[in-house]
PDB file of C-alpha atoms in Angstrom:
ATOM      1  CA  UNK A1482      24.670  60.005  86.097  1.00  0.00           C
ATOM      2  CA  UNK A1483      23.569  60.846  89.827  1.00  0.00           C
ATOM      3  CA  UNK A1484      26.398  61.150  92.368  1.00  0.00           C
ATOM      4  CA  UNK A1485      27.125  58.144  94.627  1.00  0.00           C
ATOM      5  CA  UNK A1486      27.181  58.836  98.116  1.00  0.00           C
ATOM      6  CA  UNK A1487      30.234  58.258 100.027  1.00  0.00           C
ATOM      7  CA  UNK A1488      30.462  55.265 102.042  1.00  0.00           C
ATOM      8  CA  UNK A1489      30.203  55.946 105.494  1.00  0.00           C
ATOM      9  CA  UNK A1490      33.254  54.947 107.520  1.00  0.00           C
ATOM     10  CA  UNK A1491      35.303  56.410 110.596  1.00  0.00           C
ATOM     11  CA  UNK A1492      35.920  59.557 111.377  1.00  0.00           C
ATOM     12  CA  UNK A1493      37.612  62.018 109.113  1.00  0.00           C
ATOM     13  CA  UNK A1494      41.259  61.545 108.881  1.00  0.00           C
ATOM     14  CA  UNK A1495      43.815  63.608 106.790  1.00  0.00           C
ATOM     15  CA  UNK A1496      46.256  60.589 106.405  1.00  0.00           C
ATOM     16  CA  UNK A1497      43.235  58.846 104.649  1.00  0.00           C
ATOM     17  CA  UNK A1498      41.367  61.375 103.378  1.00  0.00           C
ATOM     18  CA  UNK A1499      41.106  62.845  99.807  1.00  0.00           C
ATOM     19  CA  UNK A1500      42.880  59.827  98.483  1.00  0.00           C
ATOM     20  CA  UNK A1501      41.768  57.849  95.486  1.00  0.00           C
ATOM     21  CA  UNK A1502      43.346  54.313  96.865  1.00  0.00           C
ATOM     22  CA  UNK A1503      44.725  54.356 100.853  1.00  0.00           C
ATOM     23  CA  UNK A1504      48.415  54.649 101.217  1.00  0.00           C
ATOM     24  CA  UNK A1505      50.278  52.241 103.071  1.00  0.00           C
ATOM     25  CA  UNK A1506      49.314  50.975 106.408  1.00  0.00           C
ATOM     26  CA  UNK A1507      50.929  52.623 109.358  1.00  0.00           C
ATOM     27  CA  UNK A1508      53.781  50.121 111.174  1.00  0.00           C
ATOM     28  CA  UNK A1509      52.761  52.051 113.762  1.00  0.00           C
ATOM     29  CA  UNK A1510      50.500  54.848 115.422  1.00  0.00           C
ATOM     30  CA  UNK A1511      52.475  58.267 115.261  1.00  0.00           C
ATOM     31  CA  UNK A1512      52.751  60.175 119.290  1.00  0.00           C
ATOM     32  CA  UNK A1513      53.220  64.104 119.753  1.00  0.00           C
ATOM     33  CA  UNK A1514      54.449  64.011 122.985  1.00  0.00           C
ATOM     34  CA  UNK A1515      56.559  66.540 125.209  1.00  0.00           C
ATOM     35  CA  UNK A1516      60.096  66.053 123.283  1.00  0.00           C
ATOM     36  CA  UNK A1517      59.732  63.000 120.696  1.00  0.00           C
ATOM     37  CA  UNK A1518      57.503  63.595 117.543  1.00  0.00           C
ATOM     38  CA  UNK A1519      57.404  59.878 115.584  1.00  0.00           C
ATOM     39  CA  UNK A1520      56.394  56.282 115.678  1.00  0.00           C
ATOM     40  CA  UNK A1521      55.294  54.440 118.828  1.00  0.00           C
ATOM     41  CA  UNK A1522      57.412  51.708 118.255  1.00  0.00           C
ATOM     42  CA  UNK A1523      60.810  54.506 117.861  1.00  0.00           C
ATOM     43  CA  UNK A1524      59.740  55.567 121.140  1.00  0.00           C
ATOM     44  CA  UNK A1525      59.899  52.133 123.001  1.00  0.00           C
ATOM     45  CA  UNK A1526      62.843  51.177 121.200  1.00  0.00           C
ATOM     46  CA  UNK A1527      64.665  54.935 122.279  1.00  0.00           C
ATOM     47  CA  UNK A1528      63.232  54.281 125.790  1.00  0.00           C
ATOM     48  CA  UNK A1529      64.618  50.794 126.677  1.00  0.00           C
ATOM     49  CA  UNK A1530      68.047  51.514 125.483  1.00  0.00           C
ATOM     50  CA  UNK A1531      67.669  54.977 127.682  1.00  0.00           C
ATOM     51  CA  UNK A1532      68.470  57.479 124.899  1.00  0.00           C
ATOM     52  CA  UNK A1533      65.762  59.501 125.440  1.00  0.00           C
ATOM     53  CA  UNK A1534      64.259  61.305 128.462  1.00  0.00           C
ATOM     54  CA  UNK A1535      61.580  59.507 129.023  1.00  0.00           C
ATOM     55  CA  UNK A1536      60.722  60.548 132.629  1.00  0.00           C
ATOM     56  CA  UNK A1537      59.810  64.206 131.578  1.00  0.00           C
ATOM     57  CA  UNK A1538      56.501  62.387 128.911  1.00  0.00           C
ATOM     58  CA  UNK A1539      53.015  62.340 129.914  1.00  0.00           C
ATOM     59  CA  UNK A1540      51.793  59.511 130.485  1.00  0.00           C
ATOM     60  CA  UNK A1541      48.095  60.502 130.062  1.00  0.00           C
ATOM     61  CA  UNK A1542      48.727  62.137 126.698  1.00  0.00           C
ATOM     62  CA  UNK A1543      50.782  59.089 125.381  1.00  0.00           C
ATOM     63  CA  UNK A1544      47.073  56.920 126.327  1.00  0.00           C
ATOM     64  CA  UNK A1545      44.827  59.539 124.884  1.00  0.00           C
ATOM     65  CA  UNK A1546      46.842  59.442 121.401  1.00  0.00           C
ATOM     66  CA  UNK A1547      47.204  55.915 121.641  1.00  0.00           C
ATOM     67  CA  UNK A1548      43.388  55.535 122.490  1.00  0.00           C
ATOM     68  CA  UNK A1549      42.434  57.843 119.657  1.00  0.00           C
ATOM     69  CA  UNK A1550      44.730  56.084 116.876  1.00  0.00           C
ATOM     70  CA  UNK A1551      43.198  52.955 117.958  1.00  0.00           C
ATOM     71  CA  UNK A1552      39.988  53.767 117.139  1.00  0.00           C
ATOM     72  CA  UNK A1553      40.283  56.217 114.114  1.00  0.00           C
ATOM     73  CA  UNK A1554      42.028  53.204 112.305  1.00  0.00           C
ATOM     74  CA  UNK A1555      40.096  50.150 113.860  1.00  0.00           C
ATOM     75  CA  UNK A1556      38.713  49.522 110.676  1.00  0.00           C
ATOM     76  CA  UNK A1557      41.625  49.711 108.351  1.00  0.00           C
ATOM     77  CA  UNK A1558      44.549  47.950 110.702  1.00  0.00           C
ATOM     78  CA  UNK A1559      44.198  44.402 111.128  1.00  0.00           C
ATOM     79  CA  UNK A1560      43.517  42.789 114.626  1.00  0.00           C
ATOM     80  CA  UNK A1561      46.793  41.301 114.805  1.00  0.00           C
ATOM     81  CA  UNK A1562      48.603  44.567 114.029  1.00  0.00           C
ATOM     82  CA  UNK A1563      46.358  46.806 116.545  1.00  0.00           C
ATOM     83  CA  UNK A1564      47.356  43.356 119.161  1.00  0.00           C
ATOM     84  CA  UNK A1565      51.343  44.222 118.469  1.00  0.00           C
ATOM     85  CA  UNK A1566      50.568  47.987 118.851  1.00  0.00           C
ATOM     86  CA  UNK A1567      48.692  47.423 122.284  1.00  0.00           C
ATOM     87  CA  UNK A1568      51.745  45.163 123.824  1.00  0.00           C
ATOM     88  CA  UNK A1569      54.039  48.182 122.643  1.00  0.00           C
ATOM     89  CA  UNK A1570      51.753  50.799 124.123  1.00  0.00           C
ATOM     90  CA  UNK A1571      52.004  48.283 127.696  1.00  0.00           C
ATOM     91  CA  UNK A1572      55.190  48.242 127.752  1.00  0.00           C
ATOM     92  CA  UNK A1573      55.660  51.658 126.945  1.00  0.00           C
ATOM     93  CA  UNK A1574      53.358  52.394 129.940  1.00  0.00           C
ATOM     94  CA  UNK A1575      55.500  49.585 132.246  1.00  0.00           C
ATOM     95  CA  UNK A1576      58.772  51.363 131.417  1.00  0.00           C
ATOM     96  CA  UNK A1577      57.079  54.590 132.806  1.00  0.00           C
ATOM     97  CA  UNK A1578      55.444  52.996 135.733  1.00  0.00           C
ATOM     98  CA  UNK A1579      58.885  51.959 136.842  1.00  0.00           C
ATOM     99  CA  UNK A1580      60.495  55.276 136.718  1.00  0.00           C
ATOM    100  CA  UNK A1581      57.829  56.473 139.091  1.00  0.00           C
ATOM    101  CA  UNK A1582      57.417  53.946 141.657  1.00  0.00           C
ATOM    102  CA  UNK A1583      60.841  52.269 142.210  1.00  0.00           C
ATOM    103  CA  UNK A1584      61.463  48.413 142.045  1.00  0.00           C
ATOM    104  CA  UNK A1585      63.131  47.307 145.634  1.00  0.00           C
ATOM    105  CA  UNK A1586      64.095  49.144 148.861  1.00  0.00           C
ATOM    106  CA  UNK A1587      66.978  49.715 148.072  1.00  0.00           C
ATOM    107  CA  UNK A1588      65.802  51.527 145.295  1.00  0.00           C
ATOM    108  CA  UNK A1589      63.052  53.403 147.254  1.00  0.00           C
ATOM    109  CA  UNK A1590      65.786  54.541 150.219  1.00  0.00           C
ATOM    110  CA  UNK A1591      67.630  56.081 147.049  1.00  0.00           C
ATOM    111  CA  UNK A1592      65.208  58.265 145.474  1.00  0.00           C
ATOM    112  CA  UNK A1593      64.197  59.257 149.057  1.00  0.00           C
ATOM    113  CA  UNK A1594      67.355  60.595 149.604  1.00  0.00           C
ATOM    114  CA  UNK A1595      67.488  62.243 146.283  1.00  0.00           C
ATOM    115  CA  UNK A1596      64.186  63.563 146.723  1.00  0.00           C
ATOM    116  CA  UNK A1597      65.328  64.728 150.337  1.00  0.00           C
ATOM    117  CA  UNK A1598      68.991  66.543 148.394  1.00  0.00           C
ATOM    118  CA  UNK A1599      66.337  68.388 145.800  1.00  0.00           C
ATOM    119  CA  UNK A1600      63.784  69.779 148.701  1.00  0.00           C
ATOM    120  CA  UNK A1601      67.329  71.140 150.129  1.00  0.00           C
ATOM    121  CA  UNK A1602      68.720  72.855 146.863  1.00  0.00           C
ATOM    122  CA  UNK A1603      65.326  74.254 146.482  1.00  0.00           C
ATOM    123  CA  UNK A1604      64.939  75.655 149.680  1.00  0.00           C
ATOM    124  CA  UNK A1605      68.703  77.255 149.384  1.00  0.00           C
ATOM    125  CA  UNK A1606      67.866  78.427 145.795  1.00  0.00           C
ATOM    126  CA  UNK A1607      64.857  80.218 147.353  1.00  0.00           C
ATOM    127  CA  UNK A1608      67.121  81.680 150.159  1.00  0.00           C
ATOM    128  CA  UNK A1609      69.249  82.918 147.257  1.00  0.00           C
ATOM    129  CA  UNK A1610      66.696  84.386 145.338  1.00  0.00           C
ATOM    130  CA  UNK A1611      64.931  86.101 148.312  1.00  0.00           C
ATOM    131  CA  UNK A1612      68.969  87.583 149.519  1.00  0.00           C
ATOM    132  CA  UNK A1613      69.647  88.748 145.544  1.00  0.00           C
ATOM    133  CA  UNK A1614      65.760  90.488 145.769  1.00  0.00           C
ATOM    134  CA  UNK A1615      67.104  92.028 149.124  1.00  0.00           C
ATOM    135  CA  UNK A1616      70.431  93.173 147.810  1.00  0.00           C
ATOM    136  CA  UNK A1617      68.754  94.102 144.500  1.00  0.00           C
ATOM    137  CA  UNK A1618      66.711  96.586 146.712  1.00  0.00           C
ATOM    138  CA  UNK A1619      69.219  98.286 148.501  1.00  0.00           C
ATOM    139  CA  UNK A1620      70.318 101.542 147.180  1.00  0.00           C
ATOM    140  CA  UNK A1621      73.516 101.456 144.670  1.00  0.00           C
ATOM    141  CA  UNK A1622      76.267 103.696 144.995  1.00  0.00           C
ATOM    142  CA  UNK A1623      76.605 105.323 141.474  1.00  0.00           C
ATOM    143  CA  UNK A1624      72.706 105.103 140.819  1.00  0.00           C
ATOM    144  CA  UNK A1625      70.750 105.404 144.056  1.00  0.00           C
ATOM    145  CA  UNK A1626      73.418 107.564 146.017  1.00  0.00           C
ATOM    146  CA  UNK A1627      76.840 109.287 145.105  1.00  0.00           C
ATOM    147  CA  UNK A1628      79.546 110.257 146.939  1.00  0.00           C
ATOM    148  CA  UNK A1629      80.887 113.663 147.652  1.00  0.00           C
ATOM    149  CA  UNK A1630      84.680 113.425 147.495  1.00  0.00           C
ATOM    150  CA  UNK A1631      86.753 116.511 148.907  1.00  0.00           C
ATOM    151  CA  UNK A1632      87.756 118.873 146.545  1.00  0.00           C
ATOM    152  CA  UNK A1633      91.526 118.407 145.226  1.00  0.00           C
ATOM    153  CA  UNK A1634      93.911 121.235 146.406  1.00  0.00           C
ATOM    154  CA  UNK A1635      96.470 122.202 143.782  1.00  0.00           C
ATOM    155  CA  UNK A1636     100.151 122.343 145.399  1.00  0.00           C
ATOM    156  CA  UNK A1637     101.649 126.077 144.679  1.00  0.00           C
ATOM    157  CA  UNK A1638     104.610 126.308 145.168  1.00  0.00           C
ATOM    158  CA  UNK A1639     107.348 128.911 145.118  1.00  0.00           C
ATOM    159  CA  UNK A1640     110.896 130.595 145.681  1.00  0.00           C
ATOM    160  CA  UNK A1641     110.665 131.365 149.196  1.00  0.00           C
ATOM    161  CA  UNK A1642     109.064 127.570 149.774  1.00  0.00           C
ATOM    162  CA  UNK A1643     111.548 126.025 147.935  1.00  0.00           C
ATOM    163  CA  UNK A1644     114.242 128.260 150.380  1.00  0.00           C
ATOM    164  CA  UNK A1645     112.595 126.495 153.780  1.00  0.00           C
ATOM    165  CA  UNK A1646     112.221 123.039 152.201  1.00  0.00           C
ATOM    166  CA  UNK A1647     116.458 123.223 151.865  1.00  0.00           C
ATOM    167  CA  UNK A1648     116.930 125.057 155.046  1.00  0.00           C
ATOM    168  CA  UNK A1649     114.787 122.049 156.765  1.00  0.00           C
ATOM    169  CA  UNK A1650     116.997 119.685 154.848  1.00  0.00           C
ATOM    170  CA  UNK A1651     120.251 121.524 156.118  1.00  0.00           C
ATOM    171  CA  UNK A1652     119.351 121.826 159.353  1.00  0.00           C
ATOM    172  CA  UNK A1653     119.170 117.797 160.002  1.00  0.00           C
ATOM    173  CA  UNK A1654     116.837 115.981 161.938  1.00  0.00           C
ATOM    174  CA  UNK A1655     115.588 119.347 163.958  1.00  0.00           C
ATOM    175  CA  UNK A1656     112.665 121.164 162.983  1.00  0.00           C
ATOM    176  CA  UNK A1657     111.484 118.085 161.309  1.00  0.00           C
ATOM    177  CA  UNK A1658     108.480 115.904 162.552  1.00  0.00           C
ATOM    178  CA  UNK A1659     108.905 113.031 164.781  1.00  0.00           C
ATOM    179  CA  UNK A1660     109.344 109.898 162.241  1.00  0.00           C
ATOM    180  CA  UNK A1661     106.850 106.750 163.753  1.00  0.00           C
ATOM    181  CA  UNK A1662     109.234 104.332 165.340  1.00  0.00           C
ATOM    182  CA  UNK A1663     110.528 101.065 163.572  1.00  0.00           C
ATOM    183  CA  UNK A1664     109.512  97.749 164.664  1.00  0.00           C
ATOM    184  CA  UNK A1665     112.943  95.956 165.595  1.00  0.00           C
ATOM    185  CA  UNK A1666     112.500  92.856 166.723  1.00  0.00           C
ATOM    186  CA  UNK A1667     115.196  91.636 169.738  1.00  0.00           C
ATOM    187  CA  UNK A1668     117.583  88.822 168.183  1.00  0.00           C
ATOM    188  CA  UNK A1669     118.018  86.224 170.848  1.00  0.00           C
ATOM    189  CA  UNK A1670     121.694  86.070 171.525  1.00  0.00           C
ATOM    190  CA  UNK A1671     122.149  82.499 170.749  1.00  0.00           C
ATOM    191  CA  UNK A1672     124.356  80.097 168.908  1.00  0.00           C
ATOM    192  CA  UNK A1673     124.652  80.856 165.186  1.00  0.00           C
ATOM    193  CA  UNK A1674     125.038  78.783 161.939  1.00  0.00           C
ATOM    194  CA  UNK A1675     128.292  81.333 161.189  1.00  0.00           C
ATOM    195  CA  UNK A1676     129.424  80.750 164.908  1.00  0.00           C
ATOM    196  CA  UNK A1677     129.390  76.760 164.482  1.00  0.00           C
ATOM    197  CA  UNK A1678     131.271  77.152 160.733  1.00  0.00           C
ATOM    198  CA  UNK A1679     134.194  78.766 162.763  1.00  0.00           C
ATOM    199  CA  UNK A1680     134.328  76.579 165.675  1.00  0.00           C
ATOM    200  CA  UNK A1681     133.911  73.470 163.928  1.00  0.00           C
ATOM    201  CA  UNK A1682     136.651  74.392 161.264  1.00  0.00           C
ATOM    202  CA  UNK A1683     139.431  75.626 163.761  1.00  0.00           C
ATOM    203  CA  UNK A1684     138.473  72.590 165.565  1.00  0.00           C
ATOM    204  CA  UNK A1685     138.920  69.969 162.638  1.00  0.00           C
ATOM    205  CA  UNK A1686     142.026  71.675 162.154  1.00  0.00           C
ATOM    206  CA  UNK A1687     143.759  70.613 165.220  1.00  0.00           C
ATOM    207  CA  UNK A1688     141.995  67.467 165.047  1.00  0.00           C
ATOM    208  CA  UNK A1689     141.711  66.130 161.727  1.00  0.00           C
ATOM    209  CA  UNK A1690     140.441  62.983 162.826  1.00  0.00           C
ATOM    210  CA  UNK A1691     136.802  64.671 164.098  1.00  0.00           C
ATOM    211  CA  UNK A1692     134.821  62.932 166.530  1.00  0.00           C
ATOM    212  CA  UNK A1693     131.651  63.089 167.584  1.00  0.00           C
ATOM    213  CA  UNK A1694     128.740  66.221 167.308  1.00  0.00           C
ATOM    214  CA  UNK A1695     128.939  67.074 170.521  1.00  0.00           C
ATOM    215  CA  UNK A1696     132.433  67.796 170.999  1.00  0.00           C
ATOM    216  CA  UNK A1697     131.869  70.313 168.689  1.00  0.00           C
ATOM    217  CA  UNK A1698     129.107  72.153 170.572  1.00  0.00           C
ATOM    218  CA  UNK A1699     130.107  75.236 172.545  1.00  0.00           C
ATOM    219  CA  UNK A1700     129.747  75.602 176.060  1.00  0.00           C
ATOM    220  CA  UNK A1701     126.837  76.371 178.046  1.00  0.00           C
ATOM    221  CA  UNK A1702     126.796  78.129 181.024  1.00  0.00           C
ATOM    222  CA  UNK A1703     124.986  75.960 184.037  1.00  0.00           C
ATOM    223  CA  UNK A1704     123.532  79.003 185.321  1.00  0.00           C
ATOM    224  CA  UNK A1705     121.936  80.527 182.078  1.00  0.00           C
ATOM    225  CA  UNK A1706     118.115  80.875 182.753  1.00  0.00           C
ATOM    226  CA  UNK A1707     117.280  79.878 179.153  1.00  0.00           C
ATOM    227  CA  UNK A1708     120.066  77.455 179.390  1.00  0.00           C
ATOM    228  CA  UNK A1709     117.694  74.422 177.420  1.00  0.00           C
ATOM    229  CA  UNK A1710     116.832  76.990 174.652  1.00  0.00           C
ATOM    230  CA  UNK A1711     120.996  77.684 174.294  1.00  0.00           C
ATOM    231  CA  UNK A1712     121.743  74.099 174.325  1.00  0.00           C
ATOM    232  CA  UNK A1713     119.055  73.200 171.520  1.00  0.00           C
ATOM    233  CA  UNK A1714     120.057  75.850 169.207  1.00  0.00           C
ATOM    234  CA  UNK A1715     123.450  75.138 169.452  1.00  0.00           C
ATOM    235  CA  UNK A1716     123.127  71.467 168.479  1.00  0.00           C
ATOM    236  CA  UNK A1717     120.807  72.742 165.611  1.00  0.00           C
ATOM    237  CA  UNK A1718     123.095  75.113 164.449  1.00  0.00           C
ATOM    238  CA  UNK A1719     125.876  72.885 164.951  1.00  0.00           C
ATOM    239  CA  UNK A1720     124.532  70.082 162.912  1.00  0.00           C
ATOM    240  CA  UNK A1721     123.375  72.488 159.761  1.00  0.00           C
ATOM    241  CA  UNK A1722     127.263  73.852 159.817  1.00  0.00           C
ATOM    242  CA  UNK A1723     128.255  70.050 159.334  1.00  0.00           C
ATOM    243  CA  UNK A1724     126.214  69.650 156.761  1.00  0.00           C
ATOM    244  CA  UNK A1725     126.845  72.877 154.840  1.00  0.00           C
ATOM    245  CA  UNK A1726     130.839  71.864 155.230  1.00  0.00           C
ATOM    246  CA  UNK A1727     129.770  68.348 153.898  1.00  0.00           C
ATOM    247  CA  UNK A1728     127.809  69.839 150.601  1.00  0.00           C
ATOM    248  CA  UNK A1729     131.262  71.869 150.083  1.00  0.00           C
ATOM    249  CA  UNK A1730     133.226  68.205 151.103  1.00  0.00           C
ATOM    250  CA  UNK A1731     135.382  69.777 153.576  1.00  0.00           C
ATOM    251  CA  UNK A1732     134.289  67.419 155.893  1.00  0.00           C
ATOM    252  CA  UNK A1733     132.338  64.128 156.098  1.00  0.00           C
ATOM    253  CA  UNK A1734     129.580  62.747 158.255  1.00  0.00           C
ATOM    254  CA  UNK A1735     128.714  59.240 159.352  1.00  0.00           C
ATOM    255  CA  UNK A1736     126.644  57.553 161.255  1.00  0.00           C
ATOM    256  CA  UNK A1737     127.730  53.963 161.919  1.00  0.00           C
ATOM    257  CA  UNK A1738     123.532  53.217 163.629  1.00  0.00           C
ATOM    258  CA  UNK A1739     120.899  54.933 162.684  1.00  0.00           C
ATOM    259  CA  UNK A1740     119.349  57.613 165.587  1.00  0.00           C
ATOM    260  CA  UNK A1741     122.567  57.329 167.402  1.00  0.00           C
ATOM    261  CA  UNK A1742     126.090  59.545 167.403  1.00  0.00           C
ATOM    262  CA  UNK A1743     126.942  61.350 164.442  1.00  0.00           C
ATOM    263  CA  UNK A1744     130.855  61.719 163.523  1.00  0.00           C
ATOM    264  CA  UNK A1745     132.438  64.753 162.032  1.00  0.00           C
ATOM    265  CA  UNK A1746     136.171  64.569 160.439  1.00  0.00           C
ATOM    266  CA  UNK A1747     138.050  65.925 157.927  1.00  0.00           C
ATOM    267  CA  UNK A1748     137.466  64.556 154.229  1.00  0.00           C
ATOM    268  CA  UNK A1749     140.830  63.778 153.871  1.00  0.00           C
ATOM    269  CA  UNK A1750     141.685  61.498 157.107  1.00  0.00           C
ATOM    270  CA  UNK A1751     139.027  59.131 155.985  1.00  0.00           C
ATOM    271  CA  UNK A1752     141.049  57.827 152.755  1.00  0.00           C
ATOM    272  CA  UNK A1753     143.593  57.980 155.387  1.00  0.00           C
ATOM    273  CA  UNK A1754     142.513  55.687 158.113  1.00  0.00           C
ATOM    274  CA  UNK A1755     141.399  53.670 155.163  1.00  0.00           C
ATOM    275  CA  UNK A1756     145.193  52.963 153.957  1.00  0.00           C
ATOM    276  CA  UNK A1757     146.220  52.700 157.964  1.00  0.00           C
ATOM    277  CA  UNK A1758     146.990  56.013 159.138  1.00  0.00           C
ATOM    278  CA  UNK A1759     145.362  57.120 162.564  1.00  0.00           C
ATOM    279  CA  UNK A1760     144.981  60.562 163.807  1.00  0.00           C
ATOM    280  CA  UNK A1761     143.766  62.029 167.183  1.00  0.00           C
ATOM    281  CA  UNK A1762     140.496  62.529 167.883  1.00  0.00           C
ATOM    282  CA  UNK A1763     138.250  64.658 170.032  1.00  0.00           C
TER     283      UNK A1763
END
């Protein structure tokens, strides 16, 4: 029996050929594209819910498979099926279309600007690159050039040094060198936390009843230079003695409106005027 010749068809395909009966119909053409290897129809479904980077496909590629499939199975895919695999393949090529050319002004002002930011980063990653090629260049100590360091002198020692090291000690201060002065700095003689703990406690103790903050401040000479620098540091000094006595409740502070005159008595007078009792005041 002679050989039949094969029927002539479309191209040569290895999905269809050496195959007694054709295996199932594709759903849909299969793309090899730059990061997704699978159906057409995976691809549009993966690139409208944005789980796939779409943006970094080619576009060309994408038509040249989809052109190719179209025509290696036009006569083994029905006409409606190749229809549902063109509107897939136009929307496929709409949903890249739009992430090229943006949608409203708005839109456009944004990628402008992000365009603008990624000209900058390039320029300073160049500037980078061109200072590390620079630095890179320059000779390196430990490879390029090495440093001569002076030669370590062993301390000797002996009996007759150890004799004018003591003799140096004995004699004192003389025969030794002159030691670099000590920064000291000049403490302005001025009214002192300690100062206002004494004065406001002998105070309150010939006048239990207090009075106000200023009674308590020490005098200040009218013709003192820094007279305003005196005056302020007394008052400050003053007023953190009355409340270091307060924290130990010695004494207690009040301050019947608020900014105004601050009153200093003994802890015990206030129960005291509180059941009647008066006492003299500053």
């Amino acid at each position: 029996m002679a050989d039949v010749e094969p029927t002539t068809g479309a191209a040569s395909d290895p999905l269809w050929d050496d195959w007694e009966a054709p295996p199932r119909r594709p759903s849909s053409p299969v793309l090899h594209l730059d990061g997704f290897d699978g159906p057409m129809d995976m691809l549009l479904d993966l690139a409208e819910r944005q789980r796939i980077d779409f943006g970094r496909m080619s576009i060309l590629d994408l038509a040249e498979q989809f052109v190719a499939a179209m025509a290696r199975l036009a006569d083994r895919v029905t006409l409606e099926q190749r229809a549902d695999w063109l509107v897939v393949a136009t929307r496929l090529v709409l949903l890249r279309s739009r992430l090229l050319f943006p949608d409203s002004p708005e839109a456009a002002a944004t990628a402008e600007q992000d365009a603008a930011a990624e000209l900058r980063r390039l320029k300073d990653m160049v500037a980078m690159r061109a200072a590390g090629a620079w630095l890179q260049q320059r000779p390196q100590l430990g490879l390029d050039v090495f440093v001569r360091r002076p030669p370590t002198v062993p301390r000797e020692g002996g009996y007759v040094a150890l004799m004018e090291a003591c003799l140096v000690v004995l004699r004192g201060t003389e025969g030794r060198p002159e030691e670099a002065p000590l920064y000291r700095p000049a403490i302005p003689d001025l009214w002192r936390v300690v100062d206002a703990l004494v004065r406001i406690q002998l105070l309150l103790v010939e006048h239990p009843a207090g009075g106000d903050l200023a009674a308590f401040l020490p005098p200040v000479a009218e013709e003192a230079t820094d007279r305003p620098l005196r005056a302020r540091a007394a008052v400050a000094s003053t007023f953190l003695a009355g409340l270091e006595l307060a924290r130990e409740g010695t004494l207690t502070l009040a301050q019947q409106v608020p900014f105004k005159t601050l009153q200093l008595a003994m802890a015990w007078t206030v129960a005291s005027s509180a059941s009647g009792t008066t006492h003299q005041t500053l």
